[in-house]
Amino acid sequence: MPLEAGLLEILACPACHAPLKEQGAELICTGQDCGLAYPVRDGIPVLLVDEARRPA
């Protein structure tokens, strides 16, 4: 289920504060040096650095 556009506009990466973009069931950091992928579980973004997937 996609997130509301208004919610996505105010969310930022907790690690580097860059904007996030929705990609599948994750929110991907748009920061050039960061790139963390945060899971979205049951429509709720889990913005915890410990839960994020590191870029490949």
CSV table of C-alpha atoms in Angstrom, one decimal, residues 2-3 7-9 12 20-21 23 33 43-45 47-48 51 54 56:
chain,number,residue,atom,x,y,z
A,2,PRO,CA,1.6,3.3,-1.0
A,3,LEU,CA,2.1,6.0,1.6
A,7,LEU,CA,3.5,12.0,4.6
A,8,LEU,CA,6.3,11.1,2.2
A,9,GLU,CA,7.1,14.9,1.7
A,12,ALA,CA,13.6,12.3,6.0
A,20,LEU,CA,13.2,9.5,1.1
A,21,LYS,CA,11.6,7.9,-2.0
A,23,GLN,CA,10.3,1.9,-3.8
A,33,ASP,CA,26.7,8.8,0.4
A,43,GLY,CA,1.8,0.7,6.0
A,44,ILE,CA,4.1,2.1,8.8
A,45,PRO,CA,7.6,3.3,7.9
A,47,LEU,CA,12.8,4.7,10.4
A,48,LEU,CA,15.3,3.1,12.6
A,51,GLU,CA,16.5,-1.8,11.0
A,54,ARG,CA,22.6,-1.1,3.7
A,56,ALA,CA,24.7,-3.3,-2.0
